[in-house]
Coordinates of C-alpha atoms and ligand atoms in Angstrom, one line a residue:
M1 CA -49.7 43.4 10.0
T2 CA -49.9 41.3 12.8
V3 CA -53.4 40.1 13.9
P4 CA -53.9 40.0 17.8
T5 CA -54.7 36.4 18.9
I6 CA -56.9 35.2 21.8
Q7 CA -55.9 32.5 24.0
L8 CA -58.2 29.8 24.1
N9 CA -59.4 27.6 27.5
D10 CA -57.2 24.7 25.9
G11 CA -54.0 27.1 25.7
H12 CA -54.0 27.4 21.9
Q13 CA -54.2 30.8 20.2
I14 CA -56.4 31.9 17.5
P15 CA -56.2 35.0 15.3
Q16 CA -58.9 37.0 15.8
L17 CA -59.6 38.3 12.4
G18 CA -60.2 35.6 9.9
F19 CA -61.8 34.9 6.8
G20 CA -65.0 33.1 6.2
V21 CA -66.3 31.2 3.1
F22 CA -69.8 30.4 3.6
K23 CA -71.5 30.6 0.1
V24 CA -68.3 30.9 -1.8
D25 CA -68.8 28.8 -4.6
P26 CA -66.7 25.5 -5.0
G27 CA -65.5 26.7 -8.2
E28 CA -64.1 29.9 -6.9
A29 CA -63.1 28.9 -3.5
E30 CA -59.3 28.3 -4.7
R31 CA -58.9 31.6 -6.2
I32 CA -60.6 33.7 -3.4
V33 CA -58.8 31.8 -0.6
S34 CA -55.8 32.3 -2.4
D35 CA -56.9 36.1 -2.2
A36 CA -57.3 36.2 1.3
L37 CA -53.9 34.5 2.2
E38 CA -52.3 36.9 -0.1
A39 CA -53.9 40.0 1.7
G40 CA -52.5 38.5 5.0
Y41 CA -55.3 36.5 6.4
R42 CA -53.9 33.2 8.3
H43 CA -57.2 32.3 9.6
I44 CA -59.8 30.5 7.3
D45 CA -63.7 29.4 8.6
T46 CA -65.2 26.9 6.4
A47 CA -67.5 23.8 7.1
A48 CA -68.1 20.6 5.6
I49 CA -71.7 21.9 4.3
Y50 CA -69.8 24.8 2.3
G51 CA -68.8 22.3 -0.1
N52 CA -65.7 24.2 -0.9
E53 CA -63.0 22.5 1.6
E54 CA -60.9 21.1 -1.5
G55 CA -60.7 24.4 -2.9
V56 CA -59.6 25.8 0.5
G57 CA -57.1 22.9 0.9
R58 CA -55.6 23.8 -2.7
A59 CA -55.3 27.6 -1.9
I60 CA -53.5 26.5 1.3
A61 CA -51.4 24.1 -0.5
S62 CA -50.2 26.3 -3.2
S63 CA -49.7 29.4 -0.9
G64 CA -46.5 27.7 0.6
I65 CA -47.6 29.1 3.7
P66 CA -46.1 27.2 6.9
R67 CA -49.0 24.9 8.2
E68 CA -48.2 26.1 11.8
E69 CA -48.8 29.7 10.7
L70 CA -52.4 28.8 9.6
F71 CA -55.6 28.6 11.8
I72 CA -58.1 26.4 9.8
T73 CA -61.6 25.6 11.0
T74 CA -64.3 23.5 9.9
K75 CA -67.6 21.9 11.1
L76 CA -69.4 18.7 11.6
W77 CA -72.4 18.7 9.6
N78 CA -75.8 18.0 11.2
G79 CA -76.5 14.7 9.3
D80 CA -72.9 13.6 10.5
Q81 CA -73.6 13.7 14.1
G82 CA -73.2 10.7 16.3
T83 CA -69.9 8.7 17.3
E84 CA -68.9 6.8 14.1
S85 CA -70.1 9.3 11.7
A86 CA -68.6 12.1 13.3
H87 CA -65.0 10.2 13.0
R88 CA -65.8 9.6 9.4
A89 CA -66.9 13.0 8.7
I90 CA -63.4 14.7 10.1
D91 CA -61.6 12.2 8.0
T92 CA -63.3 13.0 5.0
S93 CA -62.6 16.9 5.9
L94 CA -59.3 16.6 6.5
A95 CA -58.8 14.7 3.1
K96 CA -60.6 17.3 1.2
L97 CA -58.5 19.9 3.0
G98 CA -55.2 18.2 2.2
L99 CA -54.5 18.5 6.1
D100 CA -53.3 16.2 8.9
Y101 CA -55.2 18.3 11.4
V102 CA -57.5 21.4 11.8
D103 CA -56.8 24.0 14.3
L104 CA -60.5 23.9 15.3
Y105 CA -63.5 21.3 14.8
L106 CA -67.0 22.4 15.5
I107 CA -70.4 20.9 15.9
H108 CA -72.2 23.2 13.5
W109 CA -75.5 23.4 15.0
P110 CA -77.0 21.4 18.1
T111 CA -80.0 20.1 16.1
P112 CA -82.0 19.4 19.6
E113 CA -84.6 17.1 17.9
R114 CA -82.0 14.5 16.9
D115 CA -80.5 14.7 20.5
L116 CA -77.0 13.7 19.4
Y117 CA -74.9 16.7 20.5
V118 CA -73.5 15.4 23.6
E119 CA -72.8 12.3 22.2
S120 CA -71.2 14.0 19.1
W121 CA -69.2 16.1 21.7
R122 CA -67.7 13.2 23.2
A123 CA -66.7 12.3 19.6
L124 CA -65.2 15.5 19.1
E125 CA -63.2 15.2 22.4
A126 CA -61.8 11.8 20.8
I127 CA -60.8 13.6 17.8
R128 CA -59.0 16.1 19.5
D129 CA -57.2 13.5 21.5
A130 CA -56.3 11.7 18.4
G131 CA -54.7 15.1 17.4
K132 CA -57.1 15.4 14.5
S133 CA -58.1 18.9 15.7
R134 CA -56.0 21.0 18.2
S135 CA -59.4 22.7 19.6
I136 CA -62.7 22.0 19.5
G137 CA -66.0 24.0 19.9
V138 CA -69.7 24.2 19.2
S139 CA -71.5 26.7 16.9
N140 CA -75.4 28.0 17.7
F141 CA -75.4 26.6 21.0
L142 CA -77.8 28.3 23.4
V143 CA -77.4 28.0 27.2
P144 CA -79.5 24.9 27.7
H145 CA -77.3 23.3 25.3
L146 CA -74.0 24.5 26.6
T147 CA -75.4 23.7 30.3
R148 CA -75.9 20.1 29.3
L149 CA -72.5 20.0 27.7
L150 CA -70.9 20.9 31.1
A151 CA -72.9 18.6 33.2
E152 CA -72.5 15.5 30.9
T153 CA -69.0 15.7 29.3
D154 CA -65.6 16.9 30.6
T155 CA -64.6 19.4 27.9
V156 CA -66.0 23.0 27.9
P157 CA -66.2 24.4 24.4
A158 CA -63.3 26.3 23.7
V159 CA -65.5 28.5 21.3
N160 CA -69.3 29.0 20.3
Q161 CA -69.8 30.5 16.9
I162 CA -73.1 32.3 16.9
E163 CA -74.8 34.6 14.6
L164 CA -73.6 38.3 15.9
H165 CA -73.7 42.0 14.5
P166 CA -74.6 45.3 15.9
T167 CA -78.2 44.7 15.6
F168 CA -78.0 41.1 17.3
Q169 CA -75.4 41.4 20.1
Q170 CA -76.4 38.2 22.0
R171 CA -75.3 39.4 25.5
E172 CA -76.6 36.3 27.1
L173 CA -74.4 33.9 25.1
R174 CA -71.4 36.2 25.6
T175 CA -71.9 36.6 29.3
W176 CA -72.1 32.9 29.6
G177 CA -68.7 32.6 27.6
A178 CA -67.2 35.0 29.6
E179 CA -68.2 33.1 32.7
H180 CA -67.2 29.8 31.4
G181 CA -63.9 30.5 29.2
T182 CA -65.7 30.0 25.9
A183 CA -64.5 32.4 23.3
I184 CA -67.2 34.0 21.1
E185 CA -66.9 33.9 17.4
A186 CA -69.5 36.1 15.1
W187 CA -71.0 34.8 12.0
G188 CA -72.7 37.1 9.9
P189 CA -70.6 39.7 11.5
L190 CA -71.7 42.1 8.6
G191 CA -75.1 41.3 9.0
Q192 CA -74.8 38.9 5.9
G193 CA -75.8 42.2 3.7
K194 CA -79.5 41.6 4.9
Y195 CA -80.3 45.0 6.6
D196 CA -78.8 48.4 6.0
L197 CA -76.1 48.0 8.7
F198 CA -74.0 50.6 7.0
G199 CA -76.2 53.2 6.6
M200 CA -76.7 53.3 10.4
G201 CA -76.2 56.8 12.1
P202 CA -73.0 55.6 14.5
I203 CA -71.5 53.3 11.9
Q204 CA -71.8 56.0 9.4
A205 CA -70.3 58.9 12.0
A206 CA -67.3 56.6 12.9
A207 CA -66.5 56.1 9.3
E208 CA -66.5 59.5 8.3
A209 CA -64.5 60.4 11.7
H210 CA -61.9 58.0 11.2
G211 CA -61.8 58.1 7.2
V212 CA -62.7 54.5 6.9
S213 CA -65.7 52.3 5.3
P214 CA -68.7 51.5 7.4
A215 CA -67.5 47.6 6.9
Q216 CA -64.3 48.5 8.6
V217 CA -66.0 50.1 11.4
V218 CA -68.1 47.2 12.1
I219 CA -65.2 45.0 11.9
R220 CA -63.4 46.9 14.3
W221 CA -66.3 47.3 16.6
H222 CA -66.1 43.2 17.0
L223 CA -62.5 43.3 17.7
Q224 CA -62.5 45.7 20.2
S225 CA -65.4 44.1 21.7
G226 CA -63.4 40.8 22.0
I227 CA -65.1 38.9 19.5
I228 CA -63.3 36.5 16.9
V229 CA -64.7 37.8 13.6
F230 CA -64.1 36.3 9.8
P231 CA -66.1 38.5 7.5
K232 CA -66.5 36.9 3.8
S233 CA -66.3 38.6 0.8
N234 CA -65.8 37.2 -3.0
S235 CA -64.2 40.7 -4.0
A236 CA -60.1 40.9 -3.7
E237 CA -60.8 44.6 -3.1
R238 CA -63.1 44.2 0.1
I239 CA -60.9 41.2 1.0
R240 CA -58.2 43.4 1.4
S241 CA -60.0 46.4 3.0
N242 CA -61.8 44.1 5.7
F243 CA -58.3 42.9 6.7
D244 CA -57.1 46.8 7.2
V245 CA -58.6 47.7 10.2
F246 CA -55.3 47.8 12.6
G247 CA -54.7 51.6 11.7
F248 CA -57.6 52.9 13.8
E249 CA -59.3 52.7 17.2
L250 CA -62.9 53.2 17.9
S251 CA -63.6 55.7 21.0
A252 CA -65.3 54.5 23.9
D253 CA -68.0 56.9 22.9
E254 CA -68.1 55.5 19.5
M255 CA -68.1 51.8 20.7
A256 CA -71.1 52.7 23.2
A257 CA -73.1 54.2 20.2
I258 CA -72.8 50.9 18.4
D259 CA -73.5 48.7 21.6
A260 CA -76.8 50.8 21.5
L261 CA -78.0 49.5 18.1
D262 CA -78.7 46.0 19.9
A263 CA -82.3 45.2 18.8
G264 CA -82.8 41.5 18.9
N265 CA -82.8 41.4 15.0
R266 CA -81.9 38.0 14.3
V267 CA -81.2 37.5 10.7
G268 CA -80.4 33.8 10.3
S269 CA -82.1 30.9 11.8
H270 CA -83.1 30.3 15.3
P271 CA -80.8 27.2 16.7
D272 CA -84.0 25.4 18.0
D273 CA -85.4 25.4 14.4
V274 CA -82.4 23.7 12.6
N275 CA -82.9 19.6 13.1
Ligands
NDP301 P1 -71.0 38.5 6.5 O1 -71.7 39.1 7.7 O2 -69.4 38.2 6.7 O3 -71.5 39.2 5.2 C1 -71.2 38.9 4.2 C2 -71.8 39.7 2.8 O4 -71.3 41.1 3.2 C3 -71.4 39.5 1.3 O5 -72.6 39.6 0.8 C4 -70.3 40.2 1.1 O6 -70.4 40.5 -0.2 C5 -70.8 41.5 2.1 N1 -69.4 42.3 2.2 C6 -68.3 41.9 2.8 N2 -67.1 42.9 3.0 C7 -68.0 43.8 2.5 C8 -67.5 45.2 2.7 N3 -66.5 45.5 2.9 N4 -68.4 46.4 2.0 C9 -69.5 45.7 1.7 N5 -70.0 44.4 1.8 C10 -69.3 43.6 2.1 O7 -71.7 37.0 6.6 P2 -71.3 35.6 6.4 O8 -72.8 34.8 6.8 O9 -70.7 35.0 5.3 O10 -70.4 35.2 7.7 C11 -68.9 35.2 7.9 C12 -68.7 33.7 8.0 O11 -69.2 33.3 9.3 C13 -69.2 32.8 7.0 O12 -68.4 33.0 5.9 C14 -68.9 31.5 7.7 O13 -67.3 31.1 7.5 C15 -69.5 31.8 9.0 N6 -70.9 31.4 9.3 C16 -71.0 30.4 10.0 C17 -72.4 29.9 10.4 C18 -72.7 29.0 11.3 O14 -73.9 28.3 11.4 N7 -71.8 28.5 12.1 C19 -73.5 30.6 9.7 C20 -73.1 31.7 8.6 C21 -71.8 32.0 8.6 P3 -69.2 40.3 -1.6 O15 -68.9 38.6 -1.3 O16 -69.8 40.9 -2.5 O17 -68.1 41.6 -0.8

């Protein structure tokens, strides 16, 4: 199974489908990430705050998969923003992951009240220049935060990782990304299980029409929308089925029907409220 890649604005390629490990218990991370690697995923999305980088690293080490075939993302936590603390944080993450570099390092939240995200972004530029992360990006950044980075620094973020699912489609940030060359990554792509996404009419109808699960329809909708997506699951069976999304294609009408579910339904925190 070859997962399509997206070319980032710095020339690096990112596999469009990956595996997320938010709320994967540190004690189970090695087994669960091993299941994902076994199923064929080569892109793993973790973060310092998830507490499971060591387990992710053990799964990578024991997989025997060549490093260059993997795409590993981790994130700078809010309390580590600032120049020196960001440099310390990436070294800690790399040590826990057992890696010389990550493929993508993100500022996890803008935390606007701290007002350290521009300084932190300059630290990420230096981290990239030192070879500790191939690409650098942001997460949960709104247009005013992105505009400030553009005005005050030299690097356009390679990605913006944001809450995005069929009832919360983030059109403003997707348009900004398309205009500036910032790829969009969806977090909570399945709505984090917080509402009855899988029971919604257009998703059920497409699942029946293609003989697949509602989750597979939603993942396929992200992929066909050009979004980078990494659903999380603790179950080996769901890990496999979430990856098995390349044997069918949603029609233009099916895509349009899911597009029409957009309802401003944020299920996570508003970025201005996380400080
Ligand atoms: P998801 O939208 O991926 O939803 C995960 C939930 O869906 C889990 O409860 C899981 O249950 C369930 N699920 C997974 N697959 C299926 C399936 N096939 N059928 C039914 N239920 C299913 O939420 P996440 O928050 O995990 O988002 C994905 C990733 O995004 C995270 O793991 C993390 O890497 C990243 N993220 C980043 C954030 C940020 O601020 N940058 C914030 C939140 C997430 P089960 O495990 O039992 O299968």
